[in-house]
mmCIF file of C-alpha atoms in Angstrom:
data_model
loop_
_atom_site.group_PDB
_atom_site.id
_atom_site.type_symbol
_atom_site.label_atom_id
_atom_site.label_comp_id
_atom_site.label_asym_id
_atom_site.label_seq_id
_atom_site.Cartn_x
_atom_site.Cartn_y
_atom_site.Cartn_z
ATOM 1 C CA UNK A 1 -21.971 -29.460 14.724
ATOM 2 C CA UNK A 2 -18.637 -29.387 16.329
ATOM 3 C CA UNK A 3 -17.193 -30.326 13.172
ATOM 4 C CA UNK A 4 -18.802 -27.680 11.432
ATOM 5 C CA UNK A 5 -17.781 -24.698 14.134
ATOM 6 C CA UNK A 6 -13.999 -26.380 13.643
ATOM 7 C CA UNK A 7 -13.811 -25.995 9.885
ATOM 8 C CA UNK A 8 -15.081 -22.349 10.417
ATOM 9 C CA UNK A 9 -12.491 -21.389 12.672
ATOM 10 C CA UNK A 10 -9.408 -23.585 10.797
ATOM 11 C CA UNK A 11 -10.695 -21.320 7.620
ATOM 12 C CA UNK A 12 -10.922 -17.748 9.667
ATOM 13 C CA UNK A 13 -7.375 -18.705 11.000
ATOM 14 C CA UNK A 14 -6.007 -19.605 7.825
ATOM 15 C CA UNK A 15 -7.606 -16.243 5.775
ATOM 16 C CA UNK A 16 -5.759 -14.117 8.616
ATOM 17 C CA UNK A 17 -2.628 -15.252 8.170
ATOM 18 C CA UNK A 18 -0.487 -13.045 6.019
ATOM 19 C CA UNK A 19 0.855 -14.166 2.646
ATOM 20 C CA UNK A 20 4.739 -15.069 2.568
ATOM 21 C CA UNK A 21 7.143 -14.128 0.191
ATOM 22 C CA UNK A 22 9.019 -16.887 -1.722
ATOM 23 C CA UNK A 23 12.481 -18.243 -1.294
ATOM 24 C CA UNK A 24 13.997 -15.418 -3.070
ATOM 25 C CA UNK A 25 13.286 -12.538 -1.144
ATOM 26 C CA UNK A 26 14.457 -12.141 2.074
ATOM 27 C CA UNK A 27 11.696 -9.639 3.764
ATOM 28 C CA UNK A 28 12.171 -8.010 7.236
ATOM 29 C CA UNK A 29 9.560 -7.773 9.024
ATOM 30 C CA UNK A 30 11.217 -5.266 11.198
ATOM 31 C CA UNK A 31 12.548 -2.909 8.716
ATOM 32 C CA UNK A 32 16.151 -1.353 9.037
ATOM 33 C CA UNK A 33 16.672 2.032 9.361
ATOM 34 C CA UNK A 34 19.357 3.487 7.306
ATOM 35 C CA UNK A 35 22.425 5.305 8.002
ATOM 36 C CA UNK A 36 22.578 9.143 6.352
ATOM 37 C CA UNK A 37 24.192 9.384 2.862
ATOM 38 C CA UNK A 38 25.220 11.289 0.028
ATOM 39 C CA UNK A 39 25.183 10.833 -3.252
ATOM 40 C CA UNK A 40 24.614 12.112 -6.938
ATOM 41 C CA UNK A 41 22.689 11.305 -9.519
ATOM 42 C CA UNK A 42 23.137 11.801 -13.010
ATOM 43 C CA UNK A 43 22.130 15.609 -13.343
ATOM 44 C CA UNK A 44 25.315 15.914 -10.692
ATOM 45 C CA UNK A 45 22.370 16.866 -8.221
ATOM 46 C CA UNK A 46 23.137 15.741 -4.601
ATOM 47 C CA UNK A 47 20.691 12.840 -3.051
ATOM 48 C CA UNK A 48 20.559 12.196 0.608
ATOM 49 C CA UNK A 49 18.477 9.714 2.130
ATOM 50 C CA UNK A 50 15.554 12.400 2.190
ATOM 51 C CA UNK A 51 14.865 11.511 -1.618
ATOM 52 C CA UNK A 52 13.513 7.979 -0.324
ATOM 53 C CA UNK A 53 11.267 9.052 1.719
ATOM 54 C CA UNK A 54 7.374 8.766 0.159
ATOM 55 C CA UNK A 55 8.286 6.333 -2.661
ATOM 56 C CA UNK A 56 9.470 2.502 -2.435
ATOM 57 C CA UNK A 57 12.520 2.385 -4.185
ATOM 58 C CA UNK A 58 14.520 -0.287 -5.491
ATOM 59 C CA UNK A 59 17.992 -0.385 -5.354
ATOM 60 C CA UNK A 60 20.691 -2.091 -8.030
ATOM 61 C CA UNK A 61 24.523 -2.054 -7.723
ATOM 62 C CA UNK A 62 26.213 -2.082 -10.829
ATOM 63 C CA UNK A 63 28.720 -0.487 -13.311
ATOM 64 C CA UNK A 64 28.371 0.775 -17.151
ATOM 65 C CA UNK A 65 31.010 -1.116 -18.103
ATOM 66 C CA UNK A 66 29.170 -4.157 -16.671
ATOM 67 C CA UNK A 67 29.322 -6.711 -19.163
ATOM 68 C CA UNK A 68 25.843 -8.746 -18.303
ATOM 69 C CA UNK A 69 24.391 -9.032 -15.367
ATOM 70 C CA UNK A 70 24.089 -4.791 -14.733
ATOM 71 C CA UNK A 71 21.846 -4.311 -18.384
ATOM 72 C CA UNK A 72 20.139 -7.564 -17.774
ATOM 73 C CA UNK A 73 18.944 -6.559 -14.237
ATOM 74 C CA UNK A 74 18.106 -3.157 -15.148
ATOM 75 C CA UNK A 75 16.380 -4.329 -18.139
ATOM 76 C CA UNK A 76 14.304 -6.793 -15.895
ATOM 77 C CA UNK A 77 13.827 -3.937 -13.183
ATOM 78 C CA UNK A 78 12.216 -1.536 -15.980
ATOM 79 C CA UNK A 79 9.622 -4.532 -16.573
ATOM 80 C CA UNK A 80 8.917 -4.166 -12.645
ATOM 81 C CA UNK A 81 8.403 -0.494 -12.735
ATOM 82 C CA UNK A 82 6.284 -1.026 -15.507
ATOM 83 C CA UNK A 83 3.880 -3.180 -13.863
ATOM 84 C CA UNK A 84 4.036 -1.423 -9.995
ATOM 85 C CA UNK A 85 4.235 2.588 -11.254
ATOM 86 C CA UNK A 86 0.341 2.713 -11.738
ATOM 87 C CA UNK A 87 -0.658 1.563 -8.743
ATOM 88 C CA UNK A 88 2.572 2.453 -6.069
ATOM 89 C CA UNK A 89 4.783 5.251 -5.872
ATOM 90 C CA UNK A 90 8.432 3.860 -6.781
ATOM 91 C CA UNK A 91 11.478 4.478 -8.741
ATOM 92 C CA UNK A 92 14.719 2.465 -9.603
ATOM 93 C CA UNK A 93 17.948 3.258 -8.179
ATOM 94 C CA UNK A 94 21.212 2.483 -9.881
ATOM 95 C CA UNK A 95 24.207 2.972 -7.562
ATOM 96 C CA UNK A 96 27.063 2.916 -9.767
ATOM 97 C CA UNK A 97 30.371 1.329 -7.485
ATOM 98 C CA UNK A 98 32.592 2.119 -10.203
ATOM 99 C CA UNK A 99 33.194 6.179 -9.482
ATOM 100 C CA UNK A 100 36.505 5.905 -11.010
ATOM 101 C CA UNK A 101 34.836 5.423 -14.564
ATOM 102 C CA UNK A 102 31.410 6.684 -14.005
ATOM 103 C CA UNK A 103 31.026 10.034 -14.353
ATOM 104 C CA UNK A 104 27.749 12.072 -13.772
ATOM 105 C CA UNK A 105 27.720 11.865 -18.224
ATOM 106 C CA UNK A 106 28.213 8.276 -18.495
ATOM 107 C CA UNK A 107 25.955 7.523 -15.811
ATOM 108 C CA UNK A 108 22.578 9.487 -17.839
ATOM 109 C CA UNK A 109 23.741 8.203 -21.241
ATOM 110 C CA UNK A 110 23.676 4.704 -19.686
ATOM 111 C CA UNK A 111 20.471 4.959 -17.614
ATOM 112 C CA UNK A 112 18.413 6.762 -20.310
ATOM 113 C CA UNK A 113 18.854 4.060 -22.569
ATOM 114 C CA UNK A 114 16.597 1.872 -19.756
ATOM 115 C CA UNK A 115 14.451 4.501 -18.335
ATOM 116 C CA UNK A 116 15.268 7.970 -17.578
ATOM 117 C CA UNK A 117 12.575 8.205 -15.094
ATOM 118 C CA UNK A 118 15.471 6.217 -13.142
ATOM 119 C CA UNK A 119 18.290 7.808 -10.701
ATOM 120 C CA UNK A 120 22.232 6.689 -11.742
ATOM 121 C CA UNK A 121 23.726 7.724 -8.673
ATOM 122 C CA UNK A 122 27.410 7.797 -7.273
ATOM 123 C CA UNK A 123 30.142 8.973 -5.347
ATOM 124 C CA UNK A 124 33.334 8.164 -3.770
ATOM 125 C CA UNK A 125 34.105 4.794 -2.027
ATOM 126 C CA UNK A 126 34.079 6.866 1.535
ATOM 127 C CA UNK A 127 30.311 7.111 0.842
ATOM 128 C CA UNK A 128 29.669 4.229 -1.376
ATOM 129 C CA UNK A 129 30.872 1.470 0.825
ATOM 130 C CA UNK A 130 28.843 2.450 4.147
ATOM 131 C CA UNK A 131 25.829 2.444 2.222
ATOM 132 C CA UNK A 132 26.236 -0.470 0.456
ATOM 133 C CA UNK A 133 27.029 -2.640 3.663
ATOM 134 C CA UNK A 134 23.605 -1.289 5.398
ATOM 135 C CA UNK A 135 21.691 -2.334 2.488
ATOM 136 C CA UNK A 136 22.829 -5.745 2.964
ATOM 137 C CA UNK A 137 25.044 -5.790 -0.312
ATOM 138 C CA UNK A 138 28.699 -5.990 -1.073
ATOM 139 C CA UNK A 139 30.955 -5.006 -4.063
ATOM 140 C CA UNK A 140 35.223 -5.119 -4.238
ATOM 141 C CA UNK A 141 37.042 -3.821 -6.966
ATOM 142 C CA UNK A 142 40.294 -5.338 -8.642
ATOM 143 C CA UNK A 143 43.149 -2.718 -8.166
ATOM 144 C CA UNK A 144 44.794 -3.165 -11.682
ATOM 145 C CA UNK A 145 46.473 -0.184 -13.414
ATOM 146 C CA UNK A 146 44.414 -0.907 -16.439
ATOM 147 C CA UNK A 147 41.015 1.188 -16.937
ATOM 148 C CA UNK A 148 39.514 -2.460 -18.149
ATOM 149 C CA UNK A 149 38.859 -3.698 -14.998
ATOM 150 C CA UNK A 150 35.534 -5.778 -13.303
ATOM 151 C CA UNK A 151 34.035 -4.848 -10.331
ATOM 152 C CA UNK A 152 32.231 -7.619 -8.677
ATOM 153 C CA UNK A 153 29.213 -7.264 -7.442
ATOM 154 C CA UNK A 154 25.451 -7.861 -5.459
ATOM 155 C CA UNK A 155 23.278 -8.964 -8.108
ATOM 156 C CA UNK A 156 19.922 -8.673 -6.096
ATOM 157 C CA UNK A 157 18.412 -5.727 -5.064
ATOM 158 C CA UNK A 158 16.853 -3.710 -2.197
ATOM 159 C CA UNK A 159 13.624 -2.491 -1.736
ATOM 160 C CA UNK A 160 13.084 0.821 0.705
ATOM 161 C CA UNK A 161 9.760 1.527 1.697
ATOM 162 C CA UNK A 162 8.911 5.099 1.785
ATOM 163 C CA UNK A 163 10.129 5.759 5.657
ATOM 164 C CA UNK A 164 13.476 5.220 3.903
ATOM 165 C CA UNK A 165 14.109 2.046 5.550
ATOM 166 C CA UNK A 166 15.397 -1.578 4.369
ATOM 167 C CA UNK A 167 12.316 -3.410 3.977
ATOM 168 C CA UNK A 168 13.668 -6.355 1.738
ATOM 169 C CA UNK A 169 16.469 -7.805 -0.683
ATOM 170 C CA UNK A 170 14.968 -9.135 -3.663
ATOM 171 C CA UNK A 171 17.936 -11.975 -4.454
ATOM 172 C CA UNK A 172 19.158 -13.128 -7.741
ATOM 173 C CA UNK A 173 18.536 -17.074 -8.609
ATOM 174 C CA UNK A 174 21.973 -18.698 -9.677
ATOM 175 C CA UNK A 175 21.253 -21.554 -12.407
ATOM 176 C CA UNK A 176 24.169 -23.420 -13.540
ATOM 177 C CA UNK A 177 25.908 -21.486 -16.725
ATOM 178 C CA UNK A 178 23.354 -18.783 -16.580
ATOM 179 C CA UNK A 179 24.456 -15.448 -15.497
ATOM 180 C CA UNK A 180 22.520 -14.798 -12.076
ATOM 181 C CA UNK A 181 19.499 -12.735 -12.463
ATOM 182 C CA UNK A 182 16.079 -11.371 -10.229
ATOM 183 C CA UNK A 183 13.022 -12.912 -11.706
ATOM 184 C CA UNK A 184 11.439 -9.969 -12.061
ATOM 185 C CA UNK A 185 8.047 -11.660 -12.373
ATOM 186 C CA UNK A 186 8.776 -13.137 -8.610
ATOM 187 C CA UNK A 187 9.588 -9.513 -7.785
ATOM 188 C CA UNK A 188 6.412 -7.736 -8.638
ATOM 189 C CA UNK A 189 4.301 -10.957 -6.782
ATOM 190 C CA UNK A 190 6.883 -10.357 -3.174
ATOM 191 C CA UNK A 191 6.716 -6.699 -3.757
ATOM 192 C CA UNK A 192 2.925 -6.789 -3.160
ATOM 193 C CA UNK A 193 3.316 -8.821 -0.257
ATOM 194 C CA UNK A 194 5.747 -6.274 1.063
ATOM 195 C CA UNK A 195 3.623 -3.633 0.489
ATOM 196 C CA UNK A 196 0.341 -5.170 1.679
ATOM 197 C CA UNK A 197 2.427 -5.603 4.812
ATOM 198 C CA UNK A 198 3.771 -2.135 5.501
ATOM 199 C CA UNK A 199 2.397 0.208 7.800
ATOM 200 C CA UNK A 200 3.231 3.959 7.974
#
């Protein structure tokens, strides 16, 4: 009988504990507040950190004249919105770090080819670089004189929950001579755990 009234409880104990997300996301449990901001999207409309709030968002560094990793992300974060929108209130964020090239045109001719549902935001570094370093990502720029430069940057991406707060970085795997990438089918698995986990 003791047995019995052990198994029980090992089961009740184990169904109570919450799910974790896998090696690639890095979730806080404690989620960060962020600092204000001010950007603009590709309508040259001003966004402050008020447009987060009531929506998770997903946030993606990047640059139109990114080469691979910025279409391959976005195209893999379009997937994810595809399979969350129906059931959770989100968007897709593309902070361009690149304000030098990306004007408020380039920006909507290069996220409407994804999703135009999607904000491509910017502004100058002054703004940029706060932001970027209380999401928990990073991006430098090469200071050449020639307009065919690379910025390097972040290739994972955060997730706000809709206080506006840093709630997790979804990272990108790195597999040797592969360019590195989200798994967006990983994302749309941790997102759920997130989310299950959130409370207003």
């Amino acid at each position: 009988m003791r047995g019995w009234w052990a198994a029980l409880l090992m089961l009740l104990v184990s169904c109570s504990e919450p799910n974790e997300v896998s090696e690639h996301t890095l979730h806080y449990k404690q989620a960060k507040a962020l600092s204000s901001f001010e950007l603009y999207d590709q309508n040259n409309d001003l966004v402050t950190e008020q447009a987060l709030l009531g929506q998770w968002t997903l946030v993606f560094l990047g640059y139109t004249h990114c080469p691979d990793i910025c279409p391959m992300t976005l195209a893999r974060l379009t997937n994810v919105y595809e399979q969350l929108r129906d059931v959770y209130p989100i968007n897709v964020w593309f902070v361009s770090v690149d304000p030098k090239r990306d004007d408020a045109q380039k920006r909507k001719a290069y996220i409407n080819y994804f999703n135009d549902h999607f904000k491509a935001l910017s502004n100058d570094h002054a703004q940029l670089f706060p932001l970027v370093r209380n999401l928990g990502l990073i991006y430098a720029i090469n200071n050449s004189d020639s307009n065919d430069y690379y910025v390097d940057h972040s290739a994972s991406v955060a997730l706000i929950n809709p206080k506006g707060e840093l709630s997790a970085i979804f990272k990108a795997q790195f597999l040797p001579n592969e360019v590195p990438l989200i798994n967006s089918e990983l994302i749309v698995e941790d997102f759920k755990i997130v989310a299950s986990q959130y409370t207003e």
